[in-house]
Coordinates of C-alpha atoms and ligand atoms in Angstrom, one line a residue:
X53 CA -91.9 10.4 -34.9
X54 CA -94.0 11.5 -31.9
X55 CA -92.9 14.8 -30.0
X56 CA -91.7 12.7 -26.9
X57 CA -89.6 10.3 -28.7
X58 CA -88.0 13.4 -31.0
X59 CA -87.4 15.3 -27.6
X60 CA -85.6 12.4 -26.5
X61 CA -83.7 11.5 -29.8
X62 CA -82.5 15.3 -28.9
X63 CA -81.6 14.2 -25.6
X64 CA -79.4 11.6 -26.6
X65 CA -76.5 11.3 -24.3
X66 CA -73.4 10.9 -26.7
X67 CA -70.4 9.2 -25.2
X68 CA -66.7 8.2 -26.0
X69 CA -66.5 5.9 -28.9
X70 CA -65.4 2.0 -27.7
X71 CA -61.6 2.1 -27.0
X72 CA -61.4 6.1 -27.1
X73 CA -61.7 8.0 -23.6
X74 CA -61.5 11.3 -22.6
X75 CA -58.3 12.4 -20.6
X76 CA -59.0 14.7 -17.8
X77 CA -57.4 16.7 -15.3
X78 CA -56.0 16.5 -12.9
X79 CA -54.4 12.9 -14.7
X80 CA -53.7 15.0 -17.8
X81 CA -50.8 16.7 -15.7
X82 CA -49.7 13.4 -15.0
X83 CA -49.5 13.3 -19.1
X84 CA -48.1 16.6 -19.7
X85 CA -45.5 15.7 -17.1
X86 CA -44.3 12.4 -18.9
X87 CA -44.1 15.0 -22.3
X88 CA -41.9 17.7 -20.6
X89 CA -39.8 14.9 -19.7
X90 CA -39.5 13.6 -22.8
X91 CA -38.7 17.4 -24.3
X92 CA -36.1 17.1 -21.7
X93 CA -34.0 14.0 -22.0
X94 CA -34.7 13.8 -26.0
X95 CA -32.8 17.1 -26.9
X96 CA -30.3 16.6 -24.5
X97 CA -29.4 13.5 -26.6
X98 CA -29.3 15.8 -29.5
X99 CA -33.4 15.0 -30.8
X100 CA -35.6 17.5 -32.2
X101 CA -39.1 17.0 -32.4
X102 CA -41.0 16.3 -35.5
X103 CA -44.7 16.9 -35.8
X104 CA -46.2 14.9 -38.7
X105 CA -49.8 14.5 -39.7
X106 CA -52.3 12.7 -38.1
X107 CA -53.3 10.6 -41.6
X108 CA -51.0 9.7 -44.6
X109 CA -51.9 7.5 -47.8
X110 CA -53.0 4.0 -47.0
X111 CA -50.4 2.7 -49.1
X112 CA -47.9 4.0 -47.1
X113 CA -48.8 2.0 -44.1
X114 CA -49.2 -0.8 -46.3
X115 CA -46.0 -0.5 -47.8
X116 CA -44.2 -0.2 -44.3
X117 CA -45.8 -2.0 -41.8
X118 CA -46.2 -4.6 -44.0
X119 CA -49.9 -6.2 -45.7
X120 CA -50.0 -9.5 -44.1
X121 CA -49.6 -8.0 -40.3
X122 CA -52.6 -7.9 -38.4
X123 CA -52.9 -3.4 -38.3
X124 CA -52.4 -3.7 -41.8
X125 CA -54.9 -6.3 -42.6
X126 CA -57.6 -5.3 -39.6
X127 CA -56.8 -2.9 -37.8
X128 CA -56.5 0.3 -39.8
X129 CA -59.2 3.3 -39.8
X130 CA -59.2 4.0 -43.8
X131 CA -61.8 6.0 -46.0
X132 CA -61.2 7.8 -49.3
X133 CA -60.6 11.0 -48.8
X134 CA -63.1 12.4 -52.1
X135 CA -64.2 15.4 -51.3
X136 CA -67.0 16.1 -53.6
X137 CA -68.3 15.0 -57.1
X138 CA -66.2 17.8 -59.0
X139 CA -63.0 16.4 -57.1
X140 CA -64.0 12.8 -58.0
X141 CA -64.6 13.8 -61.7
X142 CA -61.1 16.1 -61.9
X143 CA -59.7 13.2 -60.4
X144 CA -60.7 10.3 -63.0
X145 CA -60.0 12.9 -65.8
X146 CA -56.4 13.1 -64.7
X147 CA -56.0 9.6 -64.4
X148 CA -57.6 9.0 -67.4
X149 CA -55.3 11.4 -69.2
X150 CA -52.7 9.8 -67.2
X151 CA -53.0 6.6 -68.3
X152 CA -53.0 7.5 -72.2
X153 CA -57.2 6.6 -72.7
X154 CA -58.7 9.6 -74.7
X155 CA -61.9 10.5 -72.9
X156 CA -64.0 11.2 -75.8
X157 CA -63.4 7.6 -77.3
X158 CA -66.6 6.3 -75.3
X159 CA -65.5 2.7 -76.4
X160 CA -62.0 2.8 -74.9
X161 CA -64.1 4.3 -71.7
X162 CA -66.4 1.9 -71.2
X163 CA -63.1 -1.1 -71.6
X164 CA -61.0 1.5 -69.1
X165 CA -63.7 3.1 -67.1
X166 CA -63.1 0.9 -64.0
X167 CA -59.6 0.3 -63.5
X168 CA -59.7 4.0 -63.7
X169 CA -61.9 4.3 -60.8
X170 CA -60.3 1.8 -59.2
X171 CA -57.1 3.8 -59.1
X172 CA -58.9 6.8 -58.2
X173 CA -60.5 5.0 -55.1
X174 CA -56.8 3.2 -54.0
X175 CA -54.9 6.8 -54.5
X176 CA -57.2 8.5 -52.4
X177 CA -58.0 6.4 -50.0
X178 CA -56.1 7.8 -46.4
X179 CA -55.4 6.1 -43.1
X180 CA -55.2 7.2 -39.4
X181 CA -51.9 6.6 -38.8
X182 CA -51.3 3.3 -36.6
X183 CA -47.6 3.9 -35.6
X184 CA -45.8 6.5 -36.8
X185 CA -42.1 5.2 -38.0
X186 CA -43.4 5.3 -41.2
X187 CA -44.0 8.9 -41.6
X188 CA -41.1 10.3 -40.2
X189 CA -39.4 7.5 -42.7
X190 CA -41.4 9.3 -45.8
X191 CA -40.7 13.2 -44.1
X192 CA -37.0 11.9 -44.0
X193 CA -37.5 11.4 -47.9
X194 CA -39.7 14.0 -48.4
X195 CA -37.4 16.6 -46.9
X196 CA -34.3 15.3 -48.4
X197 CA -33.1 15.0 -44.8
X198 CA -30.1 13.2 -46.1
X199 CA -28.2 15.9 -46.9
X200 CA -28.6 17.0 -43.5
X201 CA -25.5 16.0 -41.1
X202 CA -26.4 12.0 -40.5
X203 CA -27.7 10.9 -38.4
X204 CA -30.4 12.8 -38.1
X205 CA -32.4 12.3 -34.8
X206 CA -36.2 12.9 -35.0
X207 CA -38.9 11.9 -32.0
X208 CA -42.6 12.5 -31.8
X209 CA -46.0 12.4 -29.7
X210 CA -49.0 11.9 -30.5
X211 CA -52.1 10.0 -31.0
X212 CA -52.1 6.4 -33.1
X213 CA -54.8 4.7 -34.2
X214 CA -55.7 0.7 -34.1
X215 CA -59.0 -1.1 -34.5
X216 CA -57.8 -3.8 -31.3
X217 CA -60.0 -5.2 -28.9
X218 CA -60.0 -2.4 -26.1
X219 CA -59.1 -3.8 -22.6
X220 CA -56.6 -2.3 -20.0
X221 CA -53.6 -1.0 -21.7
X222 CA -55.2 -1.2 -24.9
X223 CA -57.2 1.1 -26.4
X224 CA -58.0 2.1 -30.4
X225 CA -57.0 5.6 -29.7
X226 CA -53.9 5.5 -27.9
X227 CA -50.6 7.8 -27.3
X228 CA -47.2 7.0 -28.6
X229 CA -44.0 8.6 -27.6
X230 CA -41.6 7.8 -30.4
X231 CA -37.6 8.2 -31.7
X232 CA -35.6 7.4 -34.8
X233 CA -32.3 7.8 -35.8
X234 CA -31.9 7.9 -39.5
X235 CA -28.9 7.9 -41.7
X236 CA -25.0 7.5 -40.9
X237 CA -23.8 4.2 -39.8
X238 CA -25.4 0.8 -38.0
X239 CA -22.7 1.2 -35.6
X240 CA -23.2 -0.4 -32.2
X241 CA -22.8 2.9 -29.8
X242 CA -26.2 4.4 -32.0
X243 CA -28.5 1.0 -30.7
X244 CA -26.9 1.7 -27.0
X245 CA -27.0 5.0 -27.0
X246 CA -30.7 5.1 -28.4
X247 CA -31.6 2.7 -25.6
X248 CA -29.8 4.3 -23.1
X249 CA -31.8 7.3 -23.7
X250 CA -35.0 5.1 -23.3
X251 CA -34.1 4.5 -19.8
X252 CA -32.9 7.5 -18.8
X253 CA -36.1 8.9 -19.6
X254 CA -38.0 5.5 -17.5
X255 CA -35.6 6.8 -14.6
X256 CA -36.2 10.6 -14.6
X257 CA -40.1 10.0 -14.9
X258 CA -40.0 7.5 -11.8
X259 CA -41.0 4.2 -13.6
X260 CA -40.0 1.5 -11.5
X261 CA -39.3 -2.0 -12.5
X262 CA -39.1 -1.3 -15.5
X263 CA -37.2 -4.7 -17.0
X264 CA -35.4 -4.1 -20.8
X265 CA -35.2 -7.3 -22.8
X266 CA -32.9 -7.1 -25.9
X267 CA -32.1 -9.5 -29.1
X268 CA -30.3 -9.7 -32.4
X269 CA -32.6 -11.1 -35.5
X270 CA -29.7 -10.9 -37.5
X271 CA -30.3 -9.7 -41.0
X272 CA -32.2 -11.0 -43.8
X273 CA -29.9 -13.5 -45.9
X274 CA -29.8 -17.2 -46.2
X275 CA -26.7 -17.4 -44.1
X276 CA -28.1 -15.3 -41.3
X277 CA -32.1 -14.8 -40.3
X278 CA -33.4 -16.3 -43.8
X279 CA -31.5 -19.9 -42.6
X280 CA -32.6 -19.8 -39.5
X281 CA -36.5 -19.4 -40.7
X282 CA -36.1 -22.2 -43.1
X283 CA -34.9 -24.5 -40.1
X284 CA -37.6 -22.7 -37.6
X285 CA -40.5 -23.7 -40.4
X286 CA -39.3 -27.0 -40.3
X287 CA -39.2 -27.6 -37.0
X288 CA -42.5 -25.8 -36.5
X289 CA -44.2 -28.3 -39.7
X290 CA -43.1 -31.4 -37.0
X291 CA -45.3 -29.5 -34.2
X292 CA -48.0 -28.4 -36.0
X293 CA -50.9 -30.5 -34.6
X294 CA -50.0 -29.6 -31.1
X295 CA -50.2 -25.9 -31.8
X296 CA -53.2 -23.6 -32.3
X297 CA -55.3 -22.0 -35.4
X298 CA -53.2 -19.3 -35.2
X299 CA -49.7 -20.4 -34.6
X300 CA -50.7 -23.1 -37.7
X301 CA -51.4 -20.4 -40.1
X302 CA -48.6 -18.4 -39.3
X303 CA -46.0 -21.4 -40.1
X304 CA -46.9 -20.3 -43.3
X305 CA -47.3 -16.9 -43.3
X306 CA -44.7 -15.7 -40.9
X307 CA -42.8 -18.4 -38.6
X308 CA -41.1 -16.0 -36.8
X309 CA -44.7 -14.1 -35.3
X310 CA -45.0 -17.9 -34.0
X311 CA -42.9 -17.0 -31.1
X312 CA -45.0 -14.2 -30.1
X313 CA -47.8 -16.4 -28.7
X314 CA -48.9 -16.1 -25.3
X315 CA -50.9 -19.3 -25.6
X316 CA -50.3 -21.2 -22.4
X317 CA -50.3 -24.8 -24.2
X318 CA -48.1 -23.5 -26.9
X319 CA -45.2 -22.2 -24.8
X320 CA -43.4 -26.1 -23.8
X321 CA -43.7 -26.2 -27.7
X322 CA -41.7 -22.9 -28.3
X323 CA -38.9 -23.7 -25.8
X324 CA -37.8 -26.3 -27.9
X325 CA -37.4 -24.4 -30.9
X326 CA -34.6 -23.4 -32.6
X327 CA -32.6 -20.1 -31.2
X328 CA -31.9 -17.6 -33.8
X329 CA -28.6 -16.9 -31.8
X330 CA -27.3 -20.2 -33.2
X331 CA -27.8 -19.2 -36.6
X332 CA -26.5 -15.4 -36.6
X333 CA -24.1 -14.3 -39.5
X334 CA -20.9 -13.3 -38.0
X335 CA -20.9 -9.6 -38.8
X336 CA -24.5 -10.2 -36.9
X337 CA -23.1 -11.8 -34.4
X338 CA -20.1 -9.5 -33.9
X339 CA -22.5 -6.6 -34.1
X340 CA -25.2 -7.8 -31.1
X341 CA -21.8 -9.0 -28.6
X342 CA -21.0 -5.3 -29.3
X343 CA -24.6 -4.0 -28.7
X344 CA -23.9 -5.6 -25.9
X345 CA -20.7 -4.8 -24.8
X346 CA -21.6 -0.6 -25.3
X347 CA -25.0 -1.4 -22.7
X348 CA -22.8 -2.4 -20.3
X349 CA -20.5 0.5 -20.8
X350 CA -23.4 2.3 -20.4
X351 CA -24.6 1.0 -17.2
X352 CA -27.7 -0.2 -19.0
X353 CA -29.5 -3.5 -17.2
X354 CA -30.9 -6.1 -19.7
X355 CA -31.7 -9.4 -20.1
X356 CA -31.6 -11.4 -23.6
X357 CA -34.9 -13.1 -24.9
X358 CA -34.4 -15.2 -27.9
X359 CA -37.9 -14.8 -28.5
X360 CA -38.2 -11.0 -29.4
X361 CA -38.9 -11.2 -33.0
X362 CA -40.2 -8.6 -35.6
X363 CA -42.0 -9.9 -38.4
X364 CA -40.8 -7.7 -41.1
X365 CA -38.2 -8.4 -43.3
X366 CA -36.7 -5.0 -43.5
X367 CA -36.6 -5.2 -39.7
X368 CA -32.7 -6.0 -38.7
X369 CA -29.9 -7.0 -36.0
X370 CA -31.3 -5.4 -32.7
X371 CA -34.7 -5.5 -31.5
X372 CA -35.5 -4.5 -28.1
X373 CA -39.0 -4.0 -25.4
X374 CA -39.8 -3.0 -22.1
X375 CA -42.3 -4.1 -19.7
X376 CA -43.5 -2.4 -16.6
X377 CA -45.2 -3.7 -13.9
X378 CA -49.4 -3.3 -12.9
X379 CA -50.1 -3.8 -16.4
X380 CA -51.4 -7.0 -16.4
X381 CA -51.3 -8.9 -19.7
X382 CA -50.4 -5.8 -22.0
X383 CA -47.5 -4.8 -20.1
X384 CA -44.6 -4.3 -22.7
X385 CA -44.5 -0.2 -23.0
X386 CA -42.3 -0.2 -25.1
X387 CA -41.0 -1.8 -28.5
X388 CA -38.0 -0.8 -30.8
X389 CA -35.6 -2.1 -33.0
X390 CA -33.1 -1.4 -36.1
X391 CA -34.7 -1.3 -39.5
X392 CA -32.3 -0.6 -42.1
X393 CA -34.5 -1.8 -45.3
X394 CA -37.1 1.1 -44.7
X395 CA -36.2 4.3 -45.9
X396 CA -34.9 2.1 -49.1
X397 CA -38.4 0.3 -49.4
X398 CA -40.1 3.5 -49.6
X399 CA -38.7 4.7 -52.6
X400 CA -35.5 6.8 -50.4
X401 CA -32.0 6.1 -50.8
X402 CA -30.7 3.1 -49.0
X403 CA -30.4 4.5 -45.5
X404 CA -29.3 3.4 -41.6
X405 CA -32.8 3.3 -39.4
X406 CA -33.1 2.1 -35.8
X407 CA -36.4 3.4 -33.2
X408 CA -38.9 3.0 -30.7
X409 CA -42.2 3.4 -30.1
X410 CA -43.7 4.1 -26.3
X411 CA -47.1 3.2 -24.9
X412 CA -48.0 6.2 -23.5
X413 CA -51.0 5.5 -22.1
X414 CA -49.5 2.0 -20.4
X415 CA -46.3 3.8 -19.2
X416 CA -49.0 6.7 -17.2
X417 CA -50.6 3.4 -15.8
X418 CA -47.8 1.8 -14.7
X419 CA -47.0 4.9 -13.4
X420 CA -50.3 5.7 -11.3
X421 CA -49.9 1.6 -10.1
X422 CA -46.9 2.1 -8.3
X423 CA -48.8 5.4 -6.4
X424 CA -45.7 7.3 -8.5
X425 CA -48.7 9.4 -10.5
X426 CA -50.1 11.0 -8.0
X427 CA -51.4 14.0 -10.1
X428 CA -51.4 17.1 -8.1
X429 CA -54.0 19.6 -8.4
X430 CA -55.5 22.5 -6.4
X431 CA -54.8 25.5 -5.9
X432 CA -51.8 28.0 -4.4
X433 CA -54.6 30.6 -3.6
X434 CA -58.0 31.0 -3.3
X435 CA -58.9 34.6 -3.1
X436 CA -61.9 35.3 -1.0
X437 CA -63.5 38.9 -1.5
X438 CA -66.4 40.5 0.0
X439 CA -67.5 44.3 -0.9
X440 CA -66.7 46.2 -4.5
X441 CA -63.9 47.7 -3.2
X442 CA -62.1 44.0 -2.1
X443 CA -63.2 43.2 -5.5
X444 CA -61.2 45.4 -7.3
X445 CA -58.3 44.8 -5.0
X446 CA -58.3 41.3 -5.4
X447 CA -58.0 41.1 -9.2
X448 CA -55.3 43.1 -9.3
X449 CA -53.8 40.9 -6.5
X450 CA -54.8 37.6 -8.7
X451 CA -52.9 39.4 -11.7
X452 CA -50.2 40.2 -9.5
X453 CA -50.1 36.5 -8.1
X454 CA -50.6 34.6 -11.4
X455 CA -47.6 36.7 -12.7
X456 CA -45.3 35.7 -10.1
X457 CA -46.3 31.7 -11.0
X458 CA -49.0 31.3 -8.3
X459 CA -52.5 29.3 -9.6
X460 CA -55.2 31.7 -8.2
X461 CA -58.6 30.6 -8.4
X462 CA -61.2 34.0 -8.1
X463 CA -64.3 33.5 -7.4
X464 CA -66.9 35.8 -9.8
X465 CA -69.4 36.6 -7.4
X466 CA -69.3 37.4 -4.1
X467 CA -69.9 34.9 -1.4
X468 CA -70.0 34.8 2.4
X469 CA -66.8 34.5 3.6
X470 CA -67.7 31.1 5.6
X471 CA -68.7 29.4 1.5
X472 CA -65.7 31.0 0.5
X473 CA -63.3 29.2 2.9
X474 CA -65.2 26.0 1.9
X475 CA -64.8 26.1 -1.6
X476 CA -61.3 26.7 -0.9
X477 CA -60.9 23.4 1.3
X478 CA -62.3 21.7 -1.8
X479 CA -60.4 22.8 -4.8
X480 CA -57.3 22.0 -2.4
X481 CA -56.2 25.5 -2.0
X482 CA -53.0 25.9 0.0
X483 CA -54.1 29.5 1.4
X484 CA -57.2 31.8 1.1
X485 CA -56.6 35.3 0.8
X486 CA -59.2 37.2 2.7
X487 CA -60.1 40.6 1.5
X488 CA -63.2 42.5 3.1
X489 CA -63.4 46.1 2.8
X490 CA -61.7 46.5 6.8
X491 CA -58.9 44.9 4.8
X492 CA -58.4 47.2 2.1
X493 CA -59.2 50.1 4.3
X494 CA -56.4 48.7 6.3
X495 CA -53.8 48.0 3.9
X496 CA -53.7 44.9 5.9
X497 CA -54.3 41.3 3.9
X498 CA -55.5 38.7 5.8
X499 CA -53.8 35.3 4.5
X500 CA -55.1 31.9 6.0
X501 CA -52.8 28.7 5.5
X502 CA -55.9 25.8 5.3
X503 CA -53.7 23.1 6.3
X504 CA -53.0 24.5 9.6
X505 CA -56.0 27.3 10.2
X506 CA -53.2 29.7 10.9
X507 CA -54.1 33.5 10.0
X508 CA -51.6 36.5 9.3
X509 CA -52.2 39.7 8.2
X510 CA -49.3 41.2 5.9
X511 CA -49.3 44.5 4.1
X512 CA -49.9 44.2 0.6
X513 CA -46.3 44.3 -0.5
X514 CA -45.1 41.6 2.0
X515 CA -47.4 39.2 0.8
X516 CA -46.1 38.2 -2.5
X517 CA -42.5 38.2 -1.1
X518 CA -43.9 35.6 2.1
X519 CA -45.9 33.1 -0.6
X520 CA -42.8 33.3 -2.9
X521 CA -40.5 32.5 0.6
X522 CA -42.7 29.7 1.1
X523 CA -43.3 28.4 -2.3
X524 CA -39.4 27.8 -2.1
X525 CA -39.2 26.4 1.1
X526 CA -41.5 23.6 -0.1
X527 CA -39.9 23.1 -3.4
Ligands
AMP829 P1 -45.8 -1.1 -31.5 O1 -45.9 0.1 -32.4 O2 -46.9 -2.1 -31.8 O3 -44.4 -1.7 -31.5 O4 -46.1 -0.7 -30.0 C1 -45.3 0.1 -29.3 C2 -45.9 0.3 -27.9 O5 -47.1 1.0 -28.1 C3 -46.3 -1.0 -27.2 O6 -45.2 -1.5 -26.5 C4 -47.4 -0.5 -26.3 O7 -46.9 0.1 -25.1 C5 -48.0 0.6 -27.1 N1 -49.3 0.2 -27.8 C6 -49.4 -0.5 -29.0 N2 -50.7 -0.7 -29.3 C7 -51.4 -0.2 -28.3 C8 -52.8 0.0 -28.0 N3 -53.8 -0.5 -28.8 N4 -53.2 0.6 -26.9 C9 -52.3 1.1 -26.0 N5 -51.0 1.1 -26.2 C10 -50.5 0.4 -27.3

């Protein structure tokens, strides 16, 4: 390699990996507003926060999101998780041992040796989590949270992980806000209440028109959703040269994901379908009129759509979304639903599970759409000093400032008192704080409001007590 091109291999100008981004102030107050309120509203329905790790054991994503669903199948980030040869050689020794092969018999190895590398490879292999329902479903277990007072109430934040196409509103690192309830009963008040919070929290952070859709996929037995599948396959079978690749292949695999499509020429088709409301059990049926019933209690808007499905067989009775508008096509910001089977299918006790996931990033966008995210940033004060003494007077006034709650910006070096005002006018200051050595001298501060260009001088004392007077006046 010549010099040049090294130099400019050195050069390189990294940037975000495709469907990752930087967030950056002053939106990322925007995003620690949305979190506060979250705090907020959460715990006063009784939620504490869990914080769980950022990768688990691929299996355990297999296991509860299901294999055949597209994260599962594409869009996970996996690699084993080996650390070095020693580990990978400690590791095949153990499962050697494990699995009853003596590792001296070389015979026996050389039959063995690759189903036990196999095993080592599939046991070690770790994923970035793509939703997060699943570990707070193995922490429940883990922590033997069922001896805790049910039901116990958990929610998280935090970074997911999906290999999708990135577009607006859909990115492969994105941000989930997410609750369960775990344990205790299926009764109807819990899949209110749960959604009730939901949109409390839309109201308090000032989404608007947000719209909550709601159904009831019953449960999975022949005479409830199981039936209705059968009769939704058949009826699919008659249609199937009208519909898609896709929509085709999932007749087979999943029927129910056929309702998801957003295929234009596809959606005539669908309205004919069968509704799973015909074909609910009546303890489902009686459960989703109640659901029902305790929204309205609630003051809860909604609207039914038939077509809100889930894929999964342990998923159960209600399933719910919410879309928000200036999204576009990716516009539901949130998906939830009850999921009873869960906890059971990974290895727990059979236990009561209903949640909901949030699309951060989408709900911040809706949110900066409808002008509602106007981030705020700036300044209170901007301290402008000239001389050593006014120096050492005006950190102790920025300590004194920035302990009362003020943001202070002060500048390192000195600066002519014209630059000064300037870079005050562009960080957005609200007042500069003039301090030349007349002013200490004085004992008189000059303070500037930028907005106006009106000047007062206060003695040092008076100052803090005037900015707090005003700091409440405008709050
Ligand atoms: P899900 O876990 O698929 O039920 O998704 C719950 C919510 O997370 C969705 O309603 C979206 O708001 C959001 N979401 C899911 N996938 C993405 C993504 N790739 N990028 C941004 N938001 C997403």
């Amino acid at each position: 390699m010549s010099d040049a091109t090294a130099k400019k291999e050195e050069r390189r100008k990294f940037q975000a990996i495709r469907g990752t981004r930087d967030l950056l102030p002053p939106e990322t107050a925007l995003w620690n507003h949305v979190e506060q309120t979250a705090h907020e509203v959460f715990s006063t329905f009784g939620y504490g926060e869990i914080r769980l790790p950022i990768f688990e054991s691929t299996e355990l994503f297999a296991r509860a999101v299901g294999g055949e669903t597209d994260i599962v199948s594409k869009e996970m980030y996996t690699f084993p998780d080996l650390f070095d040869l020693a580990e990978i050689i400690g590791r095949m020794r153990d499962v050697t041992i494990e699995l009853g092969i003596d590792p001296g018999n070389e015979a026996k190895w050389q039959e063995k040796g690759h189903g036990v590398a196999k095993k080592v490879l599939e046991e070690s292999t770790v994923t970035l989590r793509p939703e997060a329902t699943a570990s707070v479903c193995r922490a429940y277990i883990e922590h033997n949270m069922q001896q805790l007072p049910q039901p116990v109430k958990l929610y998280y934040m935090g970074p997911m992980f999906r290999r999708e196409r990135p577009q607006k509103g859909r990115y492969r690192q994105f941000y989930q806000i997410g609750a369960e309830i775990l344990g205790g009963t299926d009764a109807p008040g819990i899949d209110a209440e749960v959604i009730e919070m939901l949109m409390t929290f839309f109201d308090k952070v000032g989404l608007q028109g947000a719209t909550l859709y709601i159904n009831s996929i019953g449960h999975n037995a022949d005479n409830c959703r199981r039936g209705y599948v059968a009769q939704l396959k058949a009826a699919l079978e008659k249609v199937k040269d009208k519909l898609g690749p896709d929509s085709q292949r999932r007749i087979d695999t999943n029927p129910l994901r056929v309702l998801d499509s957003k295929i234009e020429s596809e959606q005539a088709i669908i309205a004919m379908l069968p509704h799973i409301a015909d074909h609910l059990c009546d303890e489902c049926k009686t459960h989703y009129a109640a659901v029902k019933r305790q929204l309205e209690l609630r003051g809860v808007l909604y609207q039914e759509n038939w077509r809100l499905v889930r894929g999964l067989d342990y998923y159960m009775r209600t399933t719910f979304e919410i879309t928000a508008p200036g999204l576009g096509s990716q516009n539901a910001v949130c998906g939830g639903g009850r999921y009873d089977g869960l906890v059971e299918l990974l290895g727990g006790p059979p236990t009561k599970g209903i949640g909901f996931a949030i699309g951060e990033d989408r709900l911040i966008l809706s949110l900066q759409e409808s002008g509602k995210g106007k981030a705020q940033q700036g300044r209170d004060v901007y301290i402008a000093w000239m001389g050593e003494r006014a120096y050492a007077a005006a950190v102790h006034a920025a300590k004194d400032l920035r302990k009362a709650g003020f943001s202070v910006e002060l500048p390192p070096v000195e600066q002519k008192f014209g630059k000064a005002l300037g870079q005050a006018d562009k960080l957005g200051a609200k007042y500069a704080l003039i301090l030349g050595d007349n002013e200490v001298s004085e004992g008189l501060w000059t303070l500037k409001t930028l907005s106006t260009g009106e000047q007062a001088k206060f003695p040092e004392p008076d100052l803090l007590e005037f900015l707090s007077q005003q700091k409440n006046v405008s709050s």
